[in-house]
């Protein structure tokens, strides 16, 4: 078992509890032991970075410091936005000794252990898309997906900016497709799979955001997808919960089920209802479950 | 060897390209394939020159400097904006990929690869890209000097060559064509951060208008595409931070951002249920009640009480006070980390990518075996 410090982020602790429960249930099956972090806070999304950037850096340093204190080498995220925020702060702290010294002094002043720069921030997707995690995933996904057509939706902040994320080519990513196929599904290709869902401005600029949101859902729908899968709970929230707003605005009701990555693999791995918690979705996942006969 | 490369005796390669040809007067559109022999060092621009020279003189594209300075040769390769003169073809040819070249996005096409830059220039003009001098002459009558530290704040923004690559895939602009966009806003930051400029507050007020900074959807395409390392998204974040520092927070985007700070300080976690009223105000939040109730039925709006509180959250609050005392508010908080982020690119170029698996452009991704 690979031990990782587990950073849930806000959404999986709040409105996307199903992401947390399915990740917790799936992790041991793919060789990952999650070390819970009780003391950490929100990473601030892009929002604290944009409002109080120095505070953003300190908050993320604090998260990294507590992750390091667990003894694990990896801080595992389950959200795109957390991944970018933490990796960005991590790079700054790793590379710039003077900056790390200043931040550490502040951390120590308020009672946080200093961060020495030895943690790597990785998304769960990357853990299971290659290497040991991928080998175990193939075994774990024994129930398969019966050739179900799945549209992968990456979202932005797990691909771009690639100099900070860097796992795969941001214009030609492959990790979700590989996982879908390993689970026995059929990956659908469509142009908007790497685009933005509009989430960051869904409250402040609803119209602009809906103009973005409709693209992946419509394209996946037209390509005949049974469901979409995303590695980001923020993407999940907008794709799932805002479909009713799209219906109101455009008259089109896509009824497209949206799965978290851990739910998609989880279904193929035979996780329980109580772990997958599909009832928490706004758009019903029942058509998918019927096809899979679970 | 064809005469196309008579001017060189370096080794050559066969380059295959597809180009979207377009004629705005007739609306005709056609994807044409070309194959030419080119020197191994050829860039995309060199290849286009060879095509125009030897195969089809009617091909239209812009160029001037051929050295990443003039900003003329922005175009799309496989859907992503590049400078043709910066893009070497050898690796792509070696990978067997046949790239598709087309005009940049978010701008009207005039012919083939030439776009109408008018909307780009009018947004550029709209941010007031000139100094509004407001500084005192130094006593000794000599030139006004800017310290390196102050220059660092706008170093990246000053590198812009107005090529438009950042605009091409801007997702917010696709949805709201009036959005000022990454290039104009990065230029705006270049003046907001200039110590000689007297228009800071006025500028921030302007950039806070409805098609300004809070329209950005953080898709990060601009940072990904910019060939000069301007990182316009980071410039927009700097403008956001400067606005909030100057108390310009009327926009819902600013209120949204401030609520995250408040949440982190008080409970450690986002106080999600209160986010809508804090962002949009009570009246429009109530208008959203039907929608909110639907979400609540699925547990998507967790009740605010009892709040979900992180252990030792007091530390997060103390950190806030401490950091505020140290006065790196606003753009400075972002600027202090740029040096480190620039190092990543440097290391990458020298083959020592930090802790990240390689991205190999054009290499076929591994397929599932399961
Ligand atoms: S993604 Fe967002 S909401 Fe989630 S932890 Fe990071 S900041 Fe908080
Ligand atoms: S797709 Fe949407 S929620 Fe997901 S990372 Fe992009 S902006 Fe964020
Ligand atoms: S990050 Fe903002 S400005 Fe940059 S491309 Fe995306 S929406 Fe446009
Ligand atoms: S910011 Fe970069 S991509 Fe945008 S116009 Fe300037 S140089 Fe070009
Ligand atoms: S020709 Fe000048 S930037 Fe490419």
XYZ file of C-alpha atoms and ligand atoms in Angstrom:
700
model
C 0.000 0.000 0.000
C 1.198 3.468 -0.892
C 0.478 5.922 1.889
C -0.692 9.335 0.804
C -1.838 12.386 2.734
C -5.414 12.834 1.584
C -6.613 16.336 0.765
C -10.354 16.334 0.209
C -10.883 20.005 -0.347
C -14.081 21.788 0.539
C -16.488 20.315 -1.900
C -15.904 16.678 -1.056
C -16.428 17.568 2.598
C -19.619 19.464 1.849
C -21.880 19.227 -1.167
C -19.920 16.450 -2.908
C -19.719 13.974 -0.012
C -20.275 11.187 -2.533
C -16.847 11.954 -3.968
C -15.228 11.488 -0.573
C -17.059 8.267 0.267
C -16.363 6.668 -3.110
C -12.703 7.687 -3.010
C -12.311 6.278 0.513
C -13.861 2.993 -0.589
C -11.916 2.727 -3.829
C -8.453 3.753 -2.626
C -7.464 0.488 -0.896
C -8.499 -1.467 -3.994
C -5.966 0.452 -6.061
C -3.206 0.172 -3.492
C -3.581 3.537 -1.810
C -3.871 4.122 1.919
C -5.376 7.493 2.733
C -4.000 9.409 5.703
C -6.682 11.863 6.754
C -5.732 15.455 7.427
C -7.877 16.977 10.159
C -6.166 20.301 10.541
C -6.069 21.585 6.989
C -8.216 24.344 5.505
C -9.542 25.229 2.075
C -6.854 25.929 -0.539
C -8.720 29.058 -1.529
C -9.539 28.041 -5.097
C -8.467 30.738 -7.527
C -10.390 33.080 -5.277
C -7.983 33.685 -2.404
C -5.177 33.733 -4.967
C -7.005 36.581 -6.628
C -8.134 38.419 -3.482
C -5.238 37.995 -1.032
C -2.436 36.186 -2.853
C 0.065 36.302 -0.002
C -2.508 34.705 2.286
C -3.213 32.099 -0.394
C 0.462 31.125 -0.362
C 0.509 30.790 3.425
C -2.700 28.767 3.596
C -1.362 26.336 1.017
C 2.013 26.167 2.734
C 0.167 25.231 5.901
C -1.615 22.407 4.089
C 1.674 21.182 2.629
C 3.337 21.362 6.046
C 0.676 19.206 7.686
C 0.824 16.789 4.772
C 4.574 16.509 5.214
C 4.091 15.892 8.925
C 2.227 12.652 8.139
C 5.452 11.265 6.689
C 3.862 10.644 3.292
C 5.648 11.800 0.158
C 2.456 12.459 -1.773
C -0.376 14.824 -1.035
C -3.247 13.350 -3.012
C -5.988 15.628 -4.285
C -9.366 14.796 -5.803
C -10.142 18.196 -7.303
C -8.643 20.052 -10.259
C -8.658 23.408 -8.584
C -6.996 22.127 -5.415
C -4.382 20.448 -7.594
C -3.410 23.638 -9.381
C -3.482 25.769 -6.239
C -1.365 23.400 -4.200
C 1.077 22.596 -6.985
C 1.562 26.263 -7.780
C 2.299 27.112 -4.145
C 4.457 24.012 -3.820
C 6.661 24.988 -6.759
C 7.155 28.460 -5.388
C 8.114 27.112 -1.973
C 10.359 24.375 -3.355
C 12.323 26.504 -5.762
C 12.592 29.787 -3.899
C 14.519 29.256 -0.658
C 14.105 32.829 0.533
C 10.361 32.714 0.031
C 10.108 29.386 1.855
C 12.139 30.781 4.748
C 9.828 33.756 5.089
C 6.682 31.634 4.911
C 8.081 29.082 7.364
C 8.873 31.777 9.872
C 5.270 32.901 9.698
C 3.987 29.345 9.995
C 6.096 28.735 13.075
C 4.942 31.980 14.670
C 1.357 30.707 14.649
C 2.285 27.172 15.703
C 2.379 25.319 12.369
C 5.312 22.988 11.669
C 7.632 24.370 8.972
C 7.496 22.931 5.463
C 10.745 21.625 4.047
C 9.541 21.132 0.489
C 9.417 17.347 0.278
C 5.829 16.738 -0.684
C 4.576 16.070 -4.195
C 0.987 17.067 -5.007
C -0.753 14.559 -7.252
C -4.330 14.094 -8.319
C -5.974 10.699 -7.786
C -6.418 10.513 -11.582
C -2.655 10.430 -12.068
C -2.237 7.766 -9.417
C -4.497 5.346 -11.265
C -3.732 6.262 -14.884
C -0.295 4.661 -14.927
C 2.095 2.456 -12.982
C 1.103 0.339 -10.020
C -2.209 2.134 -9.533
C -3.235 1.388 -13.108
C -2.299 -2.300 -12.830
C -4.392 -2.640 -9.674
C -7.236 -0.682 -11.229
C -7.474 -3.226 -14.054
C -7.877 -6.008 -11.501
C -10.266 -4.055 -9.303
C -12.613 -3.077 -12.137
C -13.737 -6.683 -12.559
C -17.427 -5.904 -12.979
C -16.716 -3.769 -16.003
C -18.856 -1.144 -17.668
C -20.420 -3.324 -20.394
C -19.226 -1.106 -23.199
C -21.080 1.888 -21.846
C -20.287 5.068 -23.764
C -18.540 7.451 -21.417
C -17.564 11.024 -22.277
C -14.420 12.063 -20.406
C -14.481 15.669 -19.202
C -11.131 16.919 -17.948
C -11.885 20.530 -17.099
C -9.190 23.171 -17.076
C -7.073 23.110 -14.027
C -5.801 19.580 -14.260
C -4.345 20.341 -17.705
C -3.482 24.021 -17.797
C -1.104 25.668 -17.203
C 0.935 22.614 -18.154
C 4.146 24.013 -16.744
C 2.598 23.604 -13.298
C 0.442 20.519 -13.914
C 2.525 18.732 -16.516
C 1.120 15.221 -16.280
C -0.040 15.003 -19.881
C -0.288 17.031 -23.078
C -3.031 19.568 -22.289
C -4.372 19.448 -25.838
C -4.228 15.682 -26.249
C -4.773 14.167 -22.812
C -5.225 10.421 -22.499
C -5.557 9.508 -18.831
C -9.364 9.474 -18.482
C -9.789 7.588 -21.753
C -7.309 4.986 -20.628
C -9.149 4.486 -17.348
C -12.563 4.326 -19.020
C -11.300 1.628 -21.368
C -9.579 -0.293 -18.587
C -12.934 -0.386 -16.806
C -14.624 -1.828 -19.867
C -16.278 1.344 -21.081
C -16.044 3.029 -24.434
C -14.478 6.501 -24.378
C -16.256 9.108 -26.484
C -14.178 11.799 -28.143
C -15.470 15.384 -28.477
C -13.723 18.750 -28.751
C -14.962 20.398 -25.553
C -13.594 17.679 -23.269
C -10.611 19.915 -22.438
C -12.512 23.170 -22.210
C -13.906 25.098 -19.286
C -17.305 24.400 -17.769
C -17.674 28.003 -16.572
C -17.757 27.150 -12.896
C -15.587 29.979 -11.537
C -17.993 32.617 -12.860
C -21.234 30.691 -12.569
C -22.463 33.045 -9.869
C -20.941 36.318 -10.975
C -21.556 35.874 -14.755
C -24.237 33.287 -15.175
C -24.903 33.855 -18.866
C -21.269 33.658 -19.893
C -20.828 30.569 -17.750
C -23.857 28.811 -19.235
C -22.494 29.552 -22.709
C -19.447 27.520 -21.758
C -21.264 24.838 -19.816
C -23.544 23.840 -22.664
C -20.679 22.925 -25.000
C -19.338 19.755 -23.363
C -22.796 18.526 -22.354
C -24.289 19.087 -25.793
C -21.329 17.537 -27.599
C -21.269 14.498 -25.324
C -25.016 14.124 -25.761
C -24.773 14.305 -29.528
C -21.956 11.778 -29.572
C -24.312 9.380 -27.819
C -22.696 9.332 -24.385
C -24.485 7.398 -21.646
C -22.708 9.485 -19.035
C -19.872 11.924 -18.494
C -17.024 11.506 -16.032
C -14.905 14.226 -14.449
C -11.973 14.323 -12.016
C -13.161 17.624 -10.502
C -16.037 18.166 -8.033
C -16.422 21.754 -9.213
C -16.892 20.601 -12.793
C -19.239 17.976 -11.382
C -21.304 20.560 -9.584
C -21.779 22.743 -12.629
C -22.281 19.871 -15.091
C -24.745 18.101 -12.806
C -26.567 20.793 -10.888
C -26.717 23.491 -13.543
C -28.308 21.300 -16.217
C -31.668 22.538 -14.968
C -30.525 26.110 -15.626
C -29.492 25.115 -19.138
C -32.930 23.670 -19.633
C -34.521 26.907 -18.506
C -32.249 29.017 -20.689
C -32.269 26.905 -23.855
C -35.241 24.581 -23.514
C -32.972 21.579 -23.942
C -33.081 18.883 -21.318
C -30.024 16.698 -21.683
C -30.581 14.532 -18.589
C -26.899 13.657 -18.822
C -25.665 11.685 -15.808
C -22.380 13.048 -14.476
C -20.040 10.745 -12.578
C -17.073 11.520 -10.390
C -13.983 9.602 -11.461
C -14.070 7.558 -8.262
C -17.714 6.676 -8.899
C -17.057 5.496 -12.439
C -14.216 3.234 -11.378
C -16.158 2.437 -8.225
C -19.139 1.094 -10.141
C -16.841 -1.103 -12.222
C -15.164 -2.261 -9.014
C -18.500 -3.187 -7.452
C -18.608 -0.597 -4.695
C -21.759 -0.343 -2.625
C -24.623 2.024 -3.004
C -23.762 3.498 0.369
C -20.292 4.343 -0.928
C -21.253 5.564 -4.382
C -24.192 7.668 -3.145
C -25.676 8.337 -6.591
C -28.829 9.616 -4.920
C -26.943 12.786 -4.111
C -26.771 13.757 -7.785
C -29.264 16.194 -9.220
C -29.457 14.438 -12.609
C -30.475 10.824 -12.110
C -27.838 8.169 -12.705
C -30.485 5.414 -12.882
C -30.319 4.935 -16.682
C -26.629 4.101 -16.322
C -27.255 1.714 -13.448
C -30.039 0.004 -15.381
C -27.749 -0.617 -18.331
C -25.173 -2.043 -15.976
C -27.851 -4.062 -14.187
C -26.678 -3.060 -10.737
C 16.285 17.884 -53.729
C 13.780 20.446 -54.918
C 14.866 23.969 -55.670
C 12.803 25.136 -52.703
C 15.779 24.683 -50.485
C 18.527 25.646 -52.795
C 19.525 28.269 -50.278
C 20.718 25.697 -47.805
C 22.672 22.519 -47.764
C 21.382 21.306 -44.418
C 19.585 17.958 -44.267
C 15.935 18.064 -45.258
C 12.671 16.440 -44.237
C 9.304 15.880 -45.846
C 6.682 17.978 -44.120
C 2.986 17.237 -44.456
C 0.410 19.786 -43.410
C -3.281 20.373 -43.746
C -4.418 23.959 -44.015
C -7.930 25.317 -43.652
C -8.317 27.639 -46.620
C -11.042 30.264 -46.357
C -12.297 33.094 -48.485
C -14.486 35.582 -46.623
C -15.809 37.123 -49.836
C -17.358 33.843 -50.993
C -17.529 31.959 -47.689
C -15.722 29.006 -49.335
C -13.895 26.760 -46.920
C -11.632 23.860 -47.749
C -9.136 21.690 -45.914
C -6.164 21.219 -48.233
C -3.219 18.939 -47.726
C 0.332 19.909 -48.678
C 3.611 18.058 -48.730
C 6.905 19.869 -49.190
C 10.570 19.292 -48.620
C 12.040 21.604 -46.014
C 15.311 21.962 -44.119
C 15.354 20.142 -40.803
C 15.557 23.409 -38.912
C 12.410 24.752 -40.569
C 9.706 26.378 -38.510
C 6.043 26.323 -39.409
C 6.539 29.763 -40.939
C 9.403 28.513 -43.121
C 7.166 25.710 -44.331
C 4.353 28.124 -45.180
C 6.869 30.246 -47.096
C 7.929 27.196 -49.093
C 4.315 26.318 -49.850
C 3.516 29.851 -50.924
C 6.695 30.049 -52.950
C 6.542 26.705 -54.721
C 3.059 25.246 -54.457
C 0.318 27.796 -54.048
C 0.949 31.536 -54.206
C -2.594 32.313 -53.127
C -2.060 31.108 -49.562
C -2.572 34.049 -47.168
C -0.878 34.497 -43.786
C 0.855 37.293 -41.884
C 4.512 37.538 -41.041
C 7.234 40.055 -40.594
C 10.122 39.575 -38.188
C 10.499 35.756 -38.331
C 11.960 35.943 -34.817
C 9.108 36.115 -32.292
C 9.171 39.877 -31.967
C 6.553 41.442 -34.220
C 3.591 39.302 -33.166
C 2.263 38.918 -36.728
C 2.275 35.175 -37.267
C -0.221 33.867 -34.718
C -2.255 30.936 -36.051
C -3.651 27.643 -34.850
C -1.925 24.304 -35.081
C -4.314 21.474 -34.266
C -6.636 23.926 -32.594
C -4.064 25.642 -30.392
C -2.616 29.079 -31.116
C 1.126 29.255 -31.818
C 3.562 31.686 -33.359
C 4.440 30.098 -36.677
C 7.986 31.396 -36.468
C 8.535 29.845 -33.033
C 7.215 26.391 -33.917
C 9.862 23.979 -35.128
C 8.586 21.195 -37.338
C 11.241 18.500 -36.867
C 9.730 16.776 -33.798
C 6.261 16.859 -35.282
C 7.477 15.343 -38.541
C 9.392 12.675 -36.628
C 6.262 11.735 -34.677
C 4.329 11.190 -37.908
C 1.664 13.706 -36.971
C 0.145 15.675 -39.838
C -0.924 18.902 -38.166
C -3.894 20.986 -39.221
C -3.228 24.711 -39.535
C -6.041 27.230 -39.274
C -6.684 30.848 -38.391
C -6.755 31.961 -34.750
C -10.030 31.763 -32.877
C -12.207 34.498 -31.382
C -11.447 36.842 -34.302
C -13.135 37.079 -37.709
C -11.201 35.444 -40.563
C -10.322 37.586 -43.568
C -8.619 34.969 -45.694
C -6.976 31.608 -44.940
C -4.788 32.238 -41.880
C -5.294 35.997 -41.720
C -7.686 37.280 -39.067
C -9.220 40.705 -38.684
C -7.482 42.141 -35.621
C -9.881 45.106 -35.287
C -11.706 43.805 -32.179
C -8.342 43.006 -30.623
C -6.988 46.503 -31.185
C -10.153 48.188 -29.971
C -10.002 46.300 -26.666
C -6.332 47.131 -26.451
C -7.189 50.804 -26.896
C -10.039 50.562 -24.402
C -7.717 49.883 -21.487
C -5.751 53.085 -22.176
C -2.368 51.680 -23.156
C -0.391 54.824 -22.500
C 1.168 56.333 -19.422
C -0.870 58.860 -17.500
C 2.131 60.604 -15.990
C 1.760 61.701 -12.433
C 5.194 61.572 -10.940
C 7.373 64.293 -9.494
C 10.586 65.044 -11.257
C 13.523 64.041 -9.112
C 15.187 67.005 -7.359
C 18.461 66.619 -9.209
C 16.631 67.108 -12.492
C 17.767 63.752 -13.755
C 15.650 60.935 -15.098
C 12.947 59.238 -13.064
C 14.376 56.001 -11.775
C 12.428 52.843 -11.082
C 13.860 50.295 -8.702
C 14.266 46.714 -9.870
C 11.739 45.690 -7.244
C 9.053 47.929 -8.738
C 9.964 46.785 -12.232
C 9.539 43.125 -11.254
C 5.826 43.773 -10.749
C 5.297 44.391 -14.459
C 8.210 42.519 -15.933
C 6.159 39.714 -17.473
C 3.380 41.988 -18.665
C 5.960 44.119 -20.480
C 7.006 41.177 -22.637
C 3.749 41.145 -24.629
C 4.095 41.402 -28.409
C 0.348 41.707 -29.130
C 0.200 38.534 -31.159
C -3.275 37.472 -30.027
C -2.397 33.853 -29.250
C -3.823 34.240 -25.736
C -7.125 35.470 -27.127
C -7.509 32.650 -29.640
C -8.773 30.036 -27.177
C -10.028 32.318 -24.405
C -13.101 30.444 -23.205
C -14.716 33.479 -21.586
C -14.431 35.416 -24.839
C -16.039 32.613 -26.810
C -19.061 32.990 -24.603
C -18.902 36.784 -24.140
C -17.292 38.359 -27.227
C -17.181 41.720 -25.458
C -14.862 40.448 -22.741
C -11.763 42.663 -22.718
C -9.675 39.541 -22.742
C -6.243 38.415 -21.638
C -4.031 40.628 -23.803
C -5.815 43.888 -23.001
C -6.023 43.128 -19.290
C -2.382 42.052 -19.085
C -1.526 45.355 -20.710
C -3.773 47.071 -18.175
C -1.754 45.504 -15.374
C 1.392 46.743 -17.043
C 0.161 50.311 -16.357
C -1.525 49.683 -13.007
C 1.779 48.339 -11.746
C 3.859 51.162 -13.200
C 4.922 53.535 -10.390
C 4.964 56.488 -12.801
C 1.320 56.093 -13.752
C -1.194 58.283 -11.958
C -4.305 56.495 -13.136
C -4.277 53.419 -10.891
C -7.662 53.811 -9.221
C -9.370 55.079 -12.358
C -7.965 52.196 -14.341
C -9.019 49.620 -11.761
C -12.510 51.105 -11.780
C -12.638 50.748 -15.567
C -11.295 47.214 -15.606
C -13.907 46.255 -13.010
C -16.701 46.922 -15.492
C -18.975 44.106 -16.545
C -16.739 42.831 -19.363
C -13.557 43.228 -17.367
C -11.481 41.176 -14.967
C -14.338 39.305 -13.279
C -15.447 37.902 -16.633
C -12.382 35.677 -16.740
C -13.310 32.049 -16.243
C -9.828 30.855 -15.300
C -9.537 28.367 -18.114
C -5.801 29.153 -18.258
C -5.678 28.886 -22.043
C -3.983 32.288 -22.171
C -1.105 31.190 -19.940
C -0.827 27.966 -21.893
C -0.676 29.652 -25.272
C 1.307 32.840 -24.711
C 4.616 32.423 -26.559
C 6.327 35.106 -24.481
C 5.580 33.968 -20.941
C 3.292 36.895 -20.126
C 0.872 34.640 -18.207
C -2.145 36.931 -18.705
C -4.306 34.976 -16.255
C -1.828 35.823 -13.515
C -1.947 39.467 -14.587
C -5.729 39.353 -14.217
C -5.355 37.876 -10.735
C -2.981 40.736 -9.936
C -5.633 43.221 -11.079
C -8.193 41.467 -8.891
C -5.901 41.655 -5.891
C -5.113 45.319 -6.579
C -8.817 46.115 -6.916
C -9.626 44.524 -3.591
C -6.656 46.250 -1.994
C -8.052 49.571 -3.221
C -11.516 48.751 -1.940
C -12.987 48.313 -5.418
C -15.142 45.296 -4.730
C -18.588 46.113 -6.099
C -18.478 43.283 -8.636
C -19.980 39.931 -7.707
C -16.692 38.349 -8.721
C -14.840 40.382 -6.102
C -17.437 39.585 -3.445
C -17.176 35.910 -4.336
C -13.399 36.036 -3.943
C -13.613 37.861 -0.627
C -16.013 35.297 0.770
C -13.391 32.573 0.315
C -10.950 34.592 2.406
C -13.566 35.068 5.097
C -14.442 31.353 5.079
C -10.844 30.225 5.344
C -10.260 32.517 8.301
C -13.369 31.591 10.231
C -14.108 27.904 9.669
C -11.173 26.895 7.498
C -13.543 25.549 4.871
C -15.688 27.241 2.326
C -19.000 28.284 3.850
C -20.798 27.076 0.763
C -24.392 27.706 1.799
C -23.724 31.380 2.357
C -21.729 31.853 -0.839
C -24.661 32.801 -3.062
C -26.123 35.533 -0.825
C -22.635 36.865 -0.086
C -21.848 37.034 -3.799
C -25.127 38.094 -5.344
C -26.784 39.894 -2.470
C -29.942 38.810 -0.662
C -32.447 39.889 -3.312
C -31.080 37.907 -6.207
C -30.311 35.028 -3.853
C -34.007 34.852 -3.024
C -34.867 34.870 -6.718
C -32.735 31.759 -6.949
C -34.717 29.982 -4.253
C -36.371 27.446 -6.552
C -33.030 26.385 -7.875
C -31.518 26.284 -4.387
C -34.332 24.088 -3.091
C -33.757 21.627 -5.892
C -30.078 21.422 -4.976
C -30.921 21.120 -1.297
C -33.068 18.059 -1.993
C -29.898 16.309 -3.145
C -27.750 17.541 -0.281
C -25.988 19.967 -2.604
C -26.475 22.896 -0.264
C -25.233 21.786 3.133
C -26.890 23.754 5.934
C -24.664 26.512 7.342
C -25.140 25.336 10.949
C -23.379 23.686 12.560
C -20.513 24.862 10.380
C -17.850 22.430 9.276
C -14.794 23.686 11.151
C -11.218 22.598 10.601
C -9.136 21.679 13.631
C -6.702 24.387 14.751
C -8.389 26.868 12.448
C -7.148 29.579 14.804
C -3.799 29.227 13.048
C -5.382 30.217 9.750
C -6.827 33.331 11.352
C -3.546 34.281 13.013
C -1.741 33.737 9.728
C -4.104 36.168 8.068
C -3.351 38.907 10.585
C 0.361 38.230 10.409
C 0.476 38.301 6.636
C -1.575 41.496 6.487
C 0.918 43.221 8.787
C 3.744 42.338 6.417
C 2.134 44.370 3.658
C 2.507 42.145 0.642
C -1.066 42.744 -0.351
C -2.290 43.121 -3.841
C -0.176 42.162 -6.821
C 2.981 41.795 -4.727
C 1.680 38.543 -3.299
C 1.698 37.054 -6.795
C 4.838 38.771 -7.995
C 6.912 37.241 -5.185
C 6.332 33.766 -6.598
C 6.952 34.519 -10.263
C 10.666 34.107 -10.009
C 10.191 30.508 -8.905
C 7.590 29.737 -11.562
C 9.864 31.123 -14.257
C 12.513 28.686 -13.069
C 10.250 25.778 -13.981
C 10.366 26.805 -17.618
C 14.092 27.235 -17.444
C 14.587 23.802 -15.937
C 12.215 22.322 -18.468
C 14.164 23.712 -21.359
C 17.247 22.151 -19.892
C 15.697 18.768 -19.639
C 15.299 18.614 -15.894
C 11.579 18.950 -15.562
C 10.769 19.059 -11.889
C 8.830 16.128 -10.532
C 6.570 15.816 -13.499
C 6.410 13.159 -16.183
C 7.273 14.410 -19.624
C 4.809 15.889 -22.021
C 5.797 14.699 -25.425
C 4.069 16.670 -28.103
C 2.849 14.494 -30.889
C 3.640 11.217 -29.212
C 0.776 8.756 -29.271
C -0.639 8.325 -25.788
C -0.476 4.870 -24.248
C -3.660 2.909 -24.727
C -5.516 0.848 -22.214
C -4.722 -2.816 -22.222
C -7.452 -3.825 -19.795
S -11.090 23.561 -4.700
Fe -12.001 25.045 -3.814
S -13.439 24.775 -2.650
Fe -12.149 23.067 -2.905
S -10.629 23.114 -1.289
Fe -9.808 23.938 -3.023
S -10.538 25.923 -2.675
Fe -11.672 24.970 -1.312
S -13.794 22.895 -15.901
Fe -14.713 24.312 -14.669
S -14.692 23.655 -12.562
Fe -13.462 22.360 -13.749
S -11.463 23.176 -13.546
Fe -12.307 24.264 -15.298
S -13.314 25.909 -14.551
Fe -12.860 24.586 -12.947
S -7.914 32.426 -18.070
Fe -9.379 34.063 -18.382
S -8.454 35.479 -19.783
Fe -7.255 33.634 -19.825
S -8.052 32.555 -21.556
Fe -9.196 31.817 -19.779
S -10.970 33.127 -19.578
Fe -9.574 34.077 -21.039
S -0.061 38.157 -23.792
Fe 1.211 36.737 -24.892
S -0.195 35.682 -26.240
Fe -1.224 37.501 -25.540
S -0.856 38.994 -27.089
Fe 0.731 39.245 -25.555
S 2.408 37.983 -26.242
Fe 0.646 37.371 -27.405
S 6.839 36.625 -37.779
Fe 7.067 38.096 -36.153
S 6.407 36.943 -34.440
Fe 6.381 35.432 -36.001
